[in-house]
Structure formats: structure tokens, C-alpha cells
Backbone as JSON, one array per atom type, in Angstrom:
{
  "sequence": "MTLADLKQNFYNELQTLYSQDEIDAIFLIYLEDKFDLRYSPTQNFEFEAEANEDLIALKAGKPVQHITQKAFFYDNLFYVNEYTLIPRPETEELIEIIRNDFPKEEKLSIIDLGTGTGCIPITLSKIFTSAKVSAIDVSPEALKVAQINAKNLTTTIHFYQKDLLEELIFDEKFDVIVSNPPYIRNLEKAEMHQNVLEFEPHLALFVEDDNALIFYERIIAFAQNNLTNNGTVYCEINQYLPEETKLLFEKAFRKVEIIKDLSGNYRMLKSTEIK",
  "N": [[122.51, 118.83, 175.05], [124.65, 120.95, 176.09], [127.85, 122.93, 175.56], [128.41, 123.91, 177.33], [128.01, 120.75, 179.15], [129.17, 118.87, 177.7], [131.46, 119.97, 177.84], [132.65, 119.05, 179.89], [132.16, 116.18, 180.36], [134.42, 115.6, 178.85], [136.21, 115.96, 180.85], [135.14, 114.07, 182.88], [135.75, 111.43, 181.34], [138.66, 112.33, 180.59], [140.02, 112.57, 182.2], [142.32, 110.85, 183.42], [144.15, 110.51, 182.55], [145.36, 113.07, 181.67], [146.27, 116.45, 182.74], [144.01, 118.99, 184.12], [144.67, 121.94, 183.29], [145.75, 120.58, 180.96], [143.21, 119.68, 179.85], [142.32, 121.31, 179.6], [143.0, 122.38, 176.76], [142.86, 120.56, 175.11], [139.94, 120.08, 174.2], [138.85, 122.93, 173.18], [141.02, 123.06, 171.7], [139.25, 121.12, 169.59], [137.15, 121.55, 169.84], [137.29, 124.52, 168.45], [138.96, 123.4, 166.24], [137.31, 120.89, 164.84], [134.69, 122.24, 165.03], [134.1, 124.59, 164.56], [133.53, 126.11, 166.8], [133.28, 128.94, 169.57], [133.5, 128.47, 172.66], [130.82, 128.95, 174.8], [128.96, 127.96, 177.27], [126.39, 127.85, 178.28], [124.94, 127.22, 175.13], [124.28, 125.57, 173.05], [124.89, 122.19, 172.12], [124.68, 119.84, 168.75], [126.71, 117.28, 168.37], [126.32, 114.85, 169.68], [127.02, 112.75, 169.85], [128.98, 111.67, 167.64], [130.4, 113.2, 168.71], [131.16, 111.88, 171.35], [131.7, 109.43, 170.19], [134.4, 110.65, 169.06], [135.49, 111.68, 171.56], [135.85, 108.22, 173.18], [138.37, 107.83, 171.08], [139.89, 109.88, 172.17], [140.56, 109.08, 174.89], [141.81, 106.87, 174.15], [143.97, 107.95, 173.66], [145.24, 108.72, 171.73], [145.85, 112.24, 169.94], [144.22, 114.89, 169.47], [144.21, 116.41, 167.29], [144.66, 114.59, 165.23], [142.57, 114.54, 165.58], [140.84, 116.1, 164.54], [142.74, 116.94, 162.57], [143.68, 118.54, 161.91], [146.21, 120.9, 162.35], [148.04, 123.81, 164.65], [150.42, 126.5, 163.17], [152.68, 128.54, 163.91], [151.76, 130.9, 162.96], [149.73, 130.01, 160.67], [147.56, 127.45, 160.02], [147.51, 124.07, 159.06], [147.36, 120.24, 157.19], [146.92, 117.95, 159.29], [148.03, 113.98, 159.77], [148.47, 110.07, 160.75], [150.55, 109.88, 159.94], [152.31, 111.57, 159.84], [154.94, 113.43, 162.01], [152.56, 116.31, 164.33], [153.2, 118.74, 163.99], [155.5, 121.01, 166.53], [155.49, 124.16, 169.17], [158.04, 124.06, 169.79], [159.98, 123.55, 167.06], [158.58, 125.98, 165.36], [160.51, 127.68, 167.45], [163.22, 127.25, 165.74], [162.57, 128.26, 163.22], [162.06, 130.93, 163.63], [164.34, 131.21, 163.95], [166.08, 131.05, 162.26], [164.43, 132.59, 160.79], [165.32, 135.2, 161.63], [167.45, 135.59, 160.37], [168.34, 136.79, 157.91], [167.46, 139.01, 155.22], [164.2, 139.22, 154.83], [163.59, 139.62, 151.3], [165.38, 138.71, 151.0], [166.63, 135.85, 147.81], [166.9, 133.0, 149.04], [167.76, 129.47, 148.68], [166.67, 126.98, 149.81], [166.62, 123.32, 151.26], [164.25, 121.21, 153.7], [164.96, 118.66, 155.52], [163.52, 115.5, 155.34], [160.85, 116.3, 155.95], [158.59, 115.96, 156.72], [155.01, 117.32, 157.53], [155.77, 119.46, 155.7], [155.27, 122.41, 157.14], [158.5, 123.75, 157.55], [159.49, 124.15, 155.38], [157.0, 125.2, 154.2], [156.21, 127.42, 155.88], [158.93, 129.05, 155.94], [159.26, 129.98, 153.07], [156.81, 131.74, 152.72], [157.9, 133.46, 154.53], [160.11, 134.38, 153.41], [160.31, 135.41, 150.46], [160.63, 135.27, 147.95], [162.14, 133.35, 147.94], [164.25, 129.99, 146.72], [161.99, 126.47, 147.4], [163.39, 123.5, 148.56], [162.33, 120.58, 149.89], [162.71, 117.0, 151.3], [161.36, 113.51, 151.93], [161.42, 110.53, 153.47], [158.54, 108.94, 153.97], [156.88, 107.96, 151.59], [153.87, 108.93, 152.05], [153.91, 110.6, 154.28], [154.63, 112.98, 152.43], [152.4, 113.18, 150.66], [151.22, 114.29, 152.61], [152.55, 116.82, 152.91], [152.2, 118.11, 150.34], [149.96, 118.77, 149.95], [149.2, 120.38, 152.37], [151.06, 122.23, 151.21], [149.51, 123.14, 148.67], [147.36, 124.37, 149.87], [148.24, 126.16, 151.61], [149.25, 127.96, 150.04], [151.98, 127.88, 148.72], [155.07, 127.12, 146.93], [156.88, 124.77, 146.44], [159.71, 122.5, 146.08], [159.38, 118.89, 146.47], [160.68, 115.61, 146.96], [160.74, 112.92, 147.55], [163.33, 110.83, 149.58], [165.7, 109.3, 151.13], [167.59, 109.99, 153.39], [169.04, 108.35, 155.06], [170.17, 107.86, 153.21], [172.88, 108.14, 150.08], [172.88, 111.25, 148.98], [171.59, 113.16, 146.31], [171.63, 115.89, 145.09], [172.14, 118.22, 142.4], [172.22, 121.0, 142.53], [173.15, 123.78, 145.52], [172.32, 124.73, 148.52], [171.6, 127.26, 150.28], [170.6, 127.97, 153.11], [170.31, 124.3, 154.76], [167.38, 122.77, 156.85], [166.86, 120.98, 159.63], [164.41, 119.05, 161.07], [164.59, 116.48, 162.87], [165.03, 112.21, 162.77], [165.96, 112.25, 166.14], [165.38, 111.05, 169.08], [166.01, 108.95, 171.08], [165.94, 105.51, 172.24], [165.45, 105.13, 174.61], [164.72, 106.8, 176.38], [161.35, 106.71, 175.58], [160.41, 106.07, 178.32], [159.75, 109.06, 179.46], [157.34, 109.41, 177.63], [154.94, 110.9, 176.55], [151.69, 108.54, 175.76], [150.6, 109.38, 173.88], [151.92, 110.56, 171.89], [153.87, 108.02, 171.95], [152.29, 105.79, 170.78], [150.3, 106.73, 168.68], [151.92, 108.57, 167.04], [154.24, 108.82, 164.33], [157.05, 106.55, 164.52], [158.68, 106.42, 162.81], [159.42, 108.47, 162.07], [160.99, 109.31, 164.81], [162.13, 108.53, 166.21], [165.6, 107.04, 166.77], [168.35, 104.8, 167.11], [169.76, 103.66, 170.2], [172.4, 103.5, 170.99], [173.56, 104.07, 168.46], [173.11, 107.03, 168.27], [173.03, 109.8, 166.95], [173.17, 109.56, 163.8], [171.19, 110.39, 162.06], [172.6, 113.51, 162.02], [174.56, 112.91, 161.39], [174.39, 112.21, 158.21], [173.77, 114.32, 157.76], [175.54, 116.58, 157.86], [177.32, 115.02, 155.92], [175.42, 115.76, 153.54], [176.34, 118.43, 153.03], [178.27, 119.31, 153.12], [178.79, 118.16, 150.29], [176.54, 120.13, 149.28], [175.58, 122.5, 150.75], [176.06, 126.17, 150.35], [179.4, 128.16, 150.27], [179.17, 130.31, 152.09], [176.88, 129.61, 153.17], [174.09, 128.24, 155.43], [173.91, 126.37, 158.53], [170.78, 124.18, 159.99], [169.19, 123.0, 163.26], [167.23, 120.66, 164.76], [167.91, 119.66, 167.77], [168.35, 116.76, 169.89], [167.8, 117.34, 173.3], [169.04, 116.39, 175.23], [171.77, 115.55, 174.4], [173.01, 117.23, 173.45], [176.07, 118.23, 173.61], [176.86, 116.42, 172.59], [176.56, 116.27, 169.59], [177.4, 118.66, 169.33], [179.6, 118.5, 169.01], [180.29, 116.98, 166.68], [179.38, 118.36, 164.47], [181.47, 120.4, 165.18], [183.62, 119.03, 163.72], [183.58, 119.37, 160.73], [182.52, 121.81, 160.76], [183.47, 125.14, 161.11], [181.89, 127.0, 162.77], [179.95, 126.82, 165.41], [177.12, 126.85, 167.04], [175.33, 126.11, 169.78], [171.98, 126.67, 170.8], [169.23, 127.36, 173.15], [165.87, 126.65, 174.22], [163.11, 128.29, 174.29], [162.57, 127.05, 177.38], [165.05, 126.79, 178.3], [165.93, 124.53, 177.47], [168.81, 122.96, 175.44], [167.73, 122.03, 172.41], [168.87, 123.57, 169.76], [170.6, 123.99, 166.59], [172.95, 125.83, 165.07], [175.43, 125.82, 162.05], [177.7, 127.19, 160.55], [180.63, 128.12, 157.74], [182.38, 125.9, 156.52], [184.61, 123.35, 157.41]],
  "CA": [[123.63, 119.21, 175.78], [125.09, 122.48, 175.54], [128.58, 123.52, 175.83], [129.06, 122.99, 179.6], [127.57, 119.53, 179.17], [130.6, 118.43, 177.5], [133.32, 120.28, 178.57], [132.21, 117.85, 182.09], [131.68, 114.95, 179.75], [136.24, 115.59, 178.72], [136.37, 116.47, 182.62], [134.95, 113.09, 183.5], [136.93, 110.41, 180.26], [140.02, 112.29, 180.33], [141.38, 113.21, 184.05], [143.15, 109.39, 184.55], [144.85, 110.89, 181.55], [145.82, 114.25, 181.44], [146.28, 117.83, 183.46], [143.14, 119.31, 183.59], [144.72, 122.58, 181.57], [145.68, 119.81, 179.6], [141.94, 119.23, 179.31], [140.96, 122.21, 178.7], [143.49, 122.65, 175.92], [142.11, 120.08, 174.28], [138.64, 120.49, 174.39], [138.88, 124.67, 172.82], [141.29, 122.85, 170.22], [138.17, 119.73, 169.52], [135.98, 122.38, 169.53], [137.28, 125.4, 167.27], [139.19, 123.12, 165.07], [136.54, 120.52, 164.19], [133.45, 122.24, 164.86], [134.73, 126.2, 164.88], [132.87, 126.55, 167.94], [133.98, 129.43, 170.53], [133.04, 128.15, 173.92], [129.72, 129.65, 175.48], [128.43, 127.17, 178.6], [124.61, 127.77, 177.64], [125.28, 127.32, 174.08], [123.47, 123.89, 172.59], [125.21, 120.81, 170.88], [124.32, 119.11, 168.39], [126.66, 116.46, 167.52], [126.5, 114.4, 170.56], [126.98, 110.72, 169.04], [130.25, 112.48, 167.27], [131.47, 114.05, 170.24], [131.18, 110.04, 172.21], [132.85, 109.31, 169.66], [135.64, 111.25, 169.44], [136.23, 110.98, 173.28], [136.48, 106.98, 173.15], [139.42, 107.8, 171.06], [141.1, 110.44, 173.52], [140.98, 108.72, 176.39], [142.84, 105.81, 174.27], [145.53, 108.28, 173.25], [145.28, 109.32, 170.42], [146.33, 112.95, 169.52], [143.22, 116.02, 169.49], [144.9, 116.73, 166.31], [144.24, 113.96, 164.81], [141.0, 113.85, 165.32], [140.55, 117.31, 164.22], [143.61, 117.03, 161.19], [144.5, 120.26, 161.85], [147.71, 121.83, 163.94], [148.02, 125.47, 164.46], [151.5, 126.16, 163.67], [153.2, 129.41, 162.84], [150.28, 131.06, 162.48], [148.66, 128.9, 159.5], [147.24, 125.65, 159.5], [148.04, 122.22, 158.81], [146.63, 119.8, 157.94], [147.93, 116.74, 159.55], [147.3, 113.08, 159.98], [148.78, 109.66, 161.51], [152.3, 109.65, 158.7], [153.59, 112.83, 160.27], [154.73, 114.86, 163.4], [151.79, 117.07, 164.72], [154.52, 120.02, 164.53], [155.75, 121.67, 167.4], [156.31, 124.84, 169.36], [160.27, 124.01, 169.81], [160.49, 124.6, 166.17], [158.13, 127.45, 165.77], [161.92, 128.63, 168.04], [163.84, 127.85, 164.87], [162.31, 129.21, 161.91], [162.55, 131.89, 164.56], [165.66, 132.59, 164.09], [166.5, 131.22, 160.58], [163.71, 135.04, 160.33], [166.45, 136.99, 162.54], [168.95, 135.5, 160.3], [168.32, 137.13, 156.45], [166.12, 140.17, 154.57], [163.48, 138.99, 154.27], [163.87, 139.9, 150.45], [166.97, 137.62, 149.73], [166.28, 135.06, 147.15], [167.56, 132.0, 149.02], [168.34, 128.33, 148.12], [166.56, 125.93, 151.11], [166.12, 122.93, 151.5], [164.27, 120.23, 154.59], [165.63, 117.65, 154.95], [162.94, 115.14, 156.5], [159.66, 117.58, 155.94], [156.81, 115.32, 157.45], [153.44, 118.2, 157.42], [156.17, 120.48, 155.46], [155.02, 123.16, 158.44], [159.56, 124.3, 158.03], [159.54, 124.33, 154.64], [156.75, 126.33, 153.95], [156.24, 128.71, 156.68], [159.84, 129.2, 155.59], [158.4, 129.74, 151.23], [156.52, 132.64, 153.18], [158.9, 134.41, 155.14], [161.37, 134.23, 152.4], [158.72, 134.63, 149.73], [161.66, 135.12, 146.67], [163.12, 131.56, 148.27], [163.89, 128.98, 146.16], [162.17, 126.2, 149.18], [162.61, 122.41, 148.47], [162.36, 119.14, 151.0], [162.3, 115.81, 151.31], [161.08, 112.95, 152.8], [161.45, 108.96, 152.7], [157.57, 108.41, 153.09], [155.63, 108.74, 150.72], [152.85, 109.08, 152.84], [154.17, 111.84, 154.75], [154.84, 113.95, 151.32], [151.15, 113.3, 149.89], [150.27, 115.77, 153.16], [153.38, 118.24, 152.82], [151.96, 118.74, 149.46], [148.23, 118.93, 150.64], [149.94, 121.71, 152.87], [151.7, 123.15, 150.32], [148.7, 124.06, 148.41], [146.64, 124.72, 150.92], [148.44, 127.54, 151.66], [149.48, 128.9, 148.77], [153.19, 128.29, 148.14], [155.13, 126.47, 145.72], [156.99, 123.92, 147.46], [160.32, 121.27, 145.12], [159.42, 118.24, 147.03], [161.41, 115.69, 146.56], [161.5, 111.21, 147.85], [164.42, 110.8, 149.44], [165.98, 109.11, 152.19], [168.52, 111.17, 154.14], [170.04, 107.5, 155.36], [171.14, 107.05, 151.85], [173.19, 109.58, 149.23], [171.26, 112.32, 148.34], [171.7, 113.66, 145.1], [171.13, 117.26, 144.47], [172.38, 119.29, 140.94], [172.6, 122.82, 142.85], [173.73, 124.04, 145.97], [171.58, 125.3, 149.25], [172.1, 129.13, 151.43], [169.99, 127.27, 154.27], [170.13, 124.23, 155.25], [167.05, 122.66, 157.95], [166.35, 119.38, 159.39], [164.3, 117.61, 162.19], [165.99, 115.21, 162.67], [164.48, 111.6, 164.5], [166.75, 111.51, 167.36], [164.79, 109.93, 170.33], [166.86, 107.18, 171.45], [164.41, 104.37, 172.5], [166.06, 104.81, 176.56], [163.74, 107.78, 176.47], [160.56, 106.73, 175.81], [159.75, 105.87, 179.49], [159.64, 109.68, 179.51], [156.88, 110.2, 176.3], [153.31, 110.27, 177.05], [150.84, 107.49, 175.37], [149.44, 109.76, 172.68], [153.26, 110.06, 171.14], [154.53, 106.52, 171.56], [150.99, 105.02, 170.17], [149.13, 107.87, 167.37], [153.0, 109.16, 166.0], [155.17, 107.61, 163.23], [157.95, 106.22, 165.1], [160.19, 106.2, 162.07], [159.91, 110.54, 162.39], [161.12, 109.9, 166.42], [163.3, 106.93, 167.19], [167.07, 105.97, 166.78], [168.98, 103.53, 167.76], [170.6, 104.08, 171.73], [174.37, 103.6, 169.84], [173.69, 105.23, 167.25], [172.0, 108.25, 168.22], [173.46, 110.96, 165.68], [173.05, 109.16, 162.5], [171.45, 111.81, 160.92], [173.47, 114.46, 161.88], [175.66, 112.22, 160.26], [173.78, 111.87, 157.59], [173.3, 115.58, 157.75], [176.75, 116.7, 157.57], [177.64, 114.6, 154.54], [174.94, 116.62, 152.63], [175.92, 120.03, 153.73], [179.79, 118.8, 152.93], [178.23, 118.63, 149.16], [175.39, 120.83, 148.27], [175.49, 124.71, 151.31], [176.92, 127.5, 149.3], [180.27, 129.32, 151.14], [178.24, 131.42, 153.24], [175.45, 128.53, 153.48], [174.24, 128.12, 157.39], [172.72, 124.84, 158.93], [170.08, 124.76, 161.13], [169.03, 122.17, 162.95], [166.74, 120.13, 166.25], [168.49, 118.5, 168.64], [168.37, 116.11, 170.96], [168.38, 117.72, 174.46], [170.19, 115.22, 176.37], [173.37, 115.42, 173.8], [173.7, 118.66, 173.13], [177.15, 118.61, 173.55], [177.59, 115.44, 171.19], [175.44, 117.09, 168.93], [177.9, 119.85, 168.52], [181.16, 118.19, 168.76], [180.03, 116.51, 166.13], [179.28, 119.14, 162.92], [182.52, 120.94, 165.39], [184.48, 118.01, 163.1], [183.49, 119.41, 159.44], [182.21, 122.7, 160.73], [184.27, 126.07, 161.84], [181.84, 127.99, 163.8], [179.0, 125.87, 166.07], [176.69, 127.19, 168.39], [173.83, 125.57, 170.38], [171.13, 127.18, 170.93], [168.31, 127.28, 174.09], [164.28, 126.72, 173.62], [162.01, 129.1, 176.05], [162.24, 126.4, 178.38], [166.11, 126.31, 178.98], [166.82, 123.19, 176.85], [169.64, 123.22, 173.97], [167.04, 121.82, 170.87], [168.78, 123.91, 169.01], [172.06, 124.22, 166.31], [173.55, 126.46, 163.65], [176.51, 125.7, 162.07], [178.46, 127.96, 159.06], [182.08, 128.06, 157.75], [182.71, 124.64, 156.44], [186.57, 123.33, 157.39]],
  "C": [[124.11, 120.9, 175.48], [126.54, 122.12, 175.72], [129.19, 122.91, 177.14], [128.93, 121.32, 179.7], [128.95, 118.61, 179.01], [131.6, 118.77, 177.45], [133.54, 118.97, 179.75], [132.29, 116.78, 181.13], [133.7, 114.67, 179.24], [136.01, 115.64, 180.09], [136.79, 114.91, 182.91], [136.02, 111.61, 182.24], [138.06, 110.84, 180.59], [140.57, 112.74, 181.52], [142.53, 111.84, 184.65], [144.31, 110.37, 183.33], [146.04, 111.99, 180.67], [145.61, 115.61, 182.54], [144.64, 117.94, 182.78], [142.67, 121.13, 182.87], [144.91, 121.53, 180.83], [144.19, 119.75, 178.94], [141.05, 120.53, 178.47], [141.93, 122.71, 177.48], [143.04, 121.55, 174.99], [140.99, 120.55, 173.84], [138.23, 122.06, 173.84], [139.45, 123.75, 172.01], [139.99, 121.76, 169.52], [137.4, 120.99, 168.81], [135.76, 124.01, 168.46], [137.53, 124.75, 166.64], [138.22, 122.02, 163.95], [135.05, 121.17, 164.42], [133.12, 123.75, 164.6], [133.26, 126.83, 165.43], [133.44, 127.77, 168.69], [133.46, 128.7, 171.97], [132.04, 129.41, 174.39], [129.23, 128.84, 176.78], [127.52, 127.01, 177.86], [124.39, 127.43, 176.39], [125.24, 125.38, 173.6], [124.7, 123.26, 171.78], [125.0, 119.78, 170.44], [124.71, 117.96, 168.22], [127.21, 115.79, 168.64], [127.12, 112.79, 170.45], [128.17, 111.47, 168.63], [131.1, 112.24, 168.42], [132.19, 113.05, 170.76], [132.35, 109.28, 171.74], [134.25, 108.92, 169.21], [136.44, 111.05, 171.22], [136.74, 109.47, 173.71], [138.03, 107.42, 172.59], [140.18, 108.56, 171.46], [141.51, 110.03, 173.95], [141.69, 107.1, 175.46], [144.1, 106.26, 174.09], [145.49, 108.57, 171.94], [145.09, 111.11, 170.19], [144.74, 113.71, 169.66], [143.9, 116.36, 168.01], [144.76, 116.1, 165.11], [142.91, 113.27, 164.59], [140.26, 115.36, 164.41], [141.43, 117.54, 162.51], [143.5, 118.26, 160.73], [145.61, 120.77, 163.31], [148.09, 122.9, 163.52], [149.84, 125.63, 164.49], [152.72, 127.71, 162.5], [152.11, 130.47, 162.4], [149.53, 130.67, 161.19], [148.65, 127.58, 160.47], [147.3, 125.18, 159.28], [147.41, 121.62, 159.43], [147.57, 118.83, 158.65], [147.3, 115.12, 160.15], [148.08, 111.72, 160.55], [150.11, 109.77, 160.82], [152.59, 111.31, 158.83], [153.32, 112.7, 161.66], [153.14, 115.13, 162.92], [153.07, 118.64, 165.11], [153.89, 120.66, 165.67], [156.0, 123.06, 168.11], [157.74, 125.12, 169.4], [160.37, 124.42, 168.24], [159.62, 125.9, 165.26], [159.59, 128.26, 166.08], [162.58, 128.32, 166.92], [163.04, 128.29, 163.6], [162.62, 130.45, 163.01], [163.73, 132.89, 163.61], [166.31, 131.57, 162.72], [165.46, 132.77, 159.98], [164.99, 135.83, 160.3], [167.19, 136.79, 161.41], [169.55, 136.41, 158.44], [167.57, 137.65, 156.21], [165.24, 138.54, 154.47], [162.69, 138.93, 152.05], [164.82, 139.08, 149.71], [166.23, 136.56, 149.43], [167.44, 133.94, 147.99], [167.08, 130.51, 148.52], [168.12, 127.05, 149.53], [166.16, 124.79, 150.87], [165.89, 121.61, 152.93], [164.52, 118.94, 154.47], [164.61, 116.8, 156.73], [161.7, 115.76, 157.16], [157.82, 117.48, 157.19], [155.8, 116.3, 156.75], [153.82, 119.25, 156.39], [155.71, 121.48, 155.89], [156.55, 123.66, 157.76], [159.23, 124.53, 156.41], [158.58, 125.46, 153.84], [156.53, 128.1, 154.79], [157.4, 129.07, 156.22], [159.7, 130.16, 153.93], [157.46, 131.05, 151.73], [157.17, 133.0, 153.72], [159.4, 134.3, 154.13], [160.67, 134.16, 151.0], [159.33, 135.16, 147.83], [162.86, 133.81, 146.87], [162.93, 130.63, 147.08], [163.2, 127.61, 147.01], [161.99, 124.36, 148.29], [162.15, 121.36, 149.99], [162.27, 118.13, 150.34], [161.96, 114.82, 152.83], [161.35, 112.02, 152.34], [160.25, 108.86, 152.9], [157.0, 109.35, 152.52], [154.46, 109.19, 151.24], [152.4, 110.67, 153.44], [154.45, 113.36, 152.91], [153.82, 114.04, 150.58], [150.65, 114.81, 151.23], [150.54, 116.95, 153.41], [152.6, 118.79, 151.17], [150.21, 118.99, 149.5], [148.52, 120.57, 151.25], [150.2, 122.52, 152.1], [150.3, 124.43, 149.21], [147.44, 124.86, 148.62], [147.15, 126.23, 150.86], [149.39, 128.15, 150.97], [151.09, 128.52, 148.36], [153.46, 126.58, 147.55], [156.65, 126.12, 146.64], [158.39, 122.37, 146.26], [160.21, 119.69, 145.95], [159.81, 116.67, 146.15], [160.78, 113.31, 147.74], [162.2, 111.08, 148.15], [164.45, 109.52, 150.44], [167.4, 109.55, 152.63], [169.68, 110.06, 154.73], [170.84, 106.84, 153.8], [171.86, 108.41, 150.97], [172.46, 110.3, 148.61], [172.17, 113.12, 147.51], [171.52, 114.79, 144.4], [172.32, 117.78, 143.25], [173.05, 120.49, 141.91], [172.93, 122.71, 145.03], [172.79, 124.9, 147.41], [171.84, 126.06, 150.05], [172.23, 128.06, 152.07], [169.74, 125.52, 154.09], [169.16, 123.36, 156.4], [166.46, 121.31, 158.08], [165.57, 119.45, 160.56], [164.11, 116.29, 162.84], [165.38, 114.34, 163.2], [165.66, 111.7, 165.27], [166.05, 111.02, 169.49], [165.51, 109.2, 170.46], [165.31, 106.23, 171.95], [164.48, 104.16, 174.0], [164.41, 105.85, 176.69], [162.29, 107.97, 176.23], [160.09, 106.58, 177.08], [159.72, 107.21, 179.12], [158.38, 110.64, 178.55], [155.34, 109.24, 176.92], [153.21, 108.98, 175.55], [150.26, 107.99, 174.15], [150.77, 109.95, 171.69], [153.67, 108.95, 170.99], [153.36, 105.35, 170.44], [150.67, 105.57, 169.13], [150.33, 108.1, 166.34], [153.88, 108.83, 165.53], [156.57, 107.39, 164.03], [159.35, 106.22, 164.01], [160.27, 107.81, 162.39], [160.81, 110.92, 163.69], [162.51, 108.76, 166.09], [164.87, 106.74, 166.83], [167.37, 105.42, 167.73], [169.76, 104.08, 169.28], [172.0, 104.62, 171.11], [174.24, 103.73, 169.11], [172.7, 106.66, 166.7], [171.71, 109.76, 167.42], [173.44, 110.54, 164.55], [172.7, 110.12, 162.29], [171.78, 112.53, 160.56], [173.98, 114.15, 160.88], [175.76, 112.6, 159.22], [173.97, 114.09, 156.74], [174.12, 116.56, 157.42], [177.36, 116.81, 156.46], [176.74, 115.3, 153.17], [175.47, 117.71, 152.39], [177.41, 119.82, 153.05], [179.49, 119.25, 150.84], [177.58, 119.53, 148.21], [175.54, 122.28, 150.05], [176.97, 124.93, 150.71], [177.86, 127.85, 150.65], [180.13, 129.53, 152.3], [177.25, 130.75, 153.51], [175.43, 128.62, 155.59], [173.03, 126.55, 157.93], [171.88, 124.54, 160.02], [169.07, 123.05, 161.76], [168.73, 122.0, 164.43], [166.73, 119.46, 166.68], [168.01, 118.18, 170.13], [168.36, 116.98, 172.41], [169.02, 117.49, 175.22], [171.55, 115.01, 175.54], [173.49, 116.64, 173.33], [175.35, 118.63, 172.59], [178.08, 118.02, 172.74], [177.6, 115.6, 170.03], [176.63, 117.63, 168.05], [179.55, 120.13, 168.42], [181.31, 117.93, 167.16], [180.14, 116.77, 164.43], [180.3, 120.45, 163.76], [184.14, 119.65, 164.19], [184.66, 118.41, 161.2], [182.87, 120.95, 159.24], [182.92, 123.72, 161.42], [183.3, 126.7, 162.98], [180.26, 126.46, 163.9], [178.2, 126.37, 166.8], [175.28, 126.71, 168.78], [172.91, 126.7, 171.12], [170.21, 127.01, 172.66], [166.99, 127.23, 173.74], [164.28, 127.72, 174.64], [162.3, 128.69, 177.0], [163.35, 126.49, 178.7], [166.5, 125.34, 178.19], [167.59, 123.94, 176.09], [168.8, 122.7, 173.02], [167.88, 122.43, 170.02], [169.98, 123.88, 167.94], [172.85, 124.78, 165.59], [174.64, 125.89, 163.76], [176.54, 126.28, 160.59], [179.89, 127.39, 159.03], [182.23, 126.03, 158.06], [184.36, 123.87, 156.27], [186.57, 122.66, 156.08]]
}
């Protein structure tokens, strides 16, 4: 079998699930991240049986990143599995906002609330090399993934298994509180792809329709106790609830800004100056 044959198999098996461009992207990710191969149509491919098994999983909706157990984020490869969300490009935009707000040498104290793969705190630690960086997650399985990534990417992160929906007690205050919490309402599930609904952890994604901002309420409560006087809170938000989220933060902060992503949707929030 040549790589051209393998590519055609991907088209044949996945065309009912994905567009041609999406299949192209999945195929290249699969080839590069699992086998460290670059596409050359005539090159022989020796792993046909393994690829056939993987295609069955892909056709069932399994994300390619769960098959390769790798996801590229902000110039680094992260280990991922079924217990963590696959890092998204929108989160890179959140990182970029924080990066532009502080000198790289500043000795920041940073905490990520709901860390998953650890992509946020690890990336911030690599940018702000003098920072002290902490992170929490309720899932012990997710924390194991984050710890593996911190080790693989040679960063020191202080991880804690804690539930954001319960009272968080920390003796220290933080210059930066950052979070990409669950915010997708159940009513929005119809818009989502099968590979997200069936294979990514619902614990990290969804909230009840009638209490969609519950995690932001907890982030605000934590900030009121643990944000430094000049500190800043950065969050990803639901693009359908930007004004509602902003109004909630304005009850506790004097300055609240909602920020559009590259697609023109309000996906980030920044708040300073606790009342």
C-alpha cells in the first residue's frame, strides 16, 4: 500500500462524516503524529492493519488526537486522552492576550482553574519563565495527563485536585487567574460534532441550561478572595452569552472587557479592579 492508497481509504471511509478539507487535515495529523511521516504519494506504507483499525475508530467519530494521543498547541505537542479536552485554537488566542499584557520577565503568580491537559499553565510557564504557576482540576485522570505534559515539556506546575464548584481555599493571592471552564449549554449540543459529544469529557464541557454561568460565579468568588489588588482574571466564555457573562463580572469588577476571537465571536473576557 502506498500513502496515496491510504489517503484514498480515508476519503472512502470518512466522507459521510467530514468535508474533504477536514479529511485532508485528519489524514495529515494522523500520518505525522502517529508515524512521523510526511505525505509522499508513492511512498510505501507498512502499517496497513493498524491503519484499518484506526479508520474504524475514526469512522465511529473518535477524534484523531485520541488515536495519536497528541495535540499541537502553541508550538508544543501535548499528550491527550479521553479524560481531557483536546486543546483548541481559541485557547491559544486567550494565551496571546495574557502574553501581551505582561513583560516576559515579570514574576507573576498564576493559577488556572480547570486545567485539563495543562495546556494553559504549561504554556504560560514557558512564556513567563519567572512565574509561579498553579493549576486545579476536579478530575484525577485529567491531572495525571497534565502532570505528564508538565514533565514532558520541562515546566514546574503546582497541581491540585480541587472542585471549582466547592470553596477553594488558598493561602496565597494570584496576579493572574485564568480559566476555560465548562460553559456549553445542553441546548447547544445539537450544533456539536459527534466526535465531541461522544468522545470528549462532558464534565469539562457542559452546564445546565438554567444555570449556564455557574462556573463564572465560582471564578468571581475565588477572585474576590485570592486575586491581588492589581490582578486580572481571564476567561473563555460562551459566544452566545457574552453580555450576560459581562454583566455578572461587572457586579464584582470595575473593568470588564469582552474580546472577539479571530472568527469575530465574543469568546474571551478580561476583568480587573475588584469592587
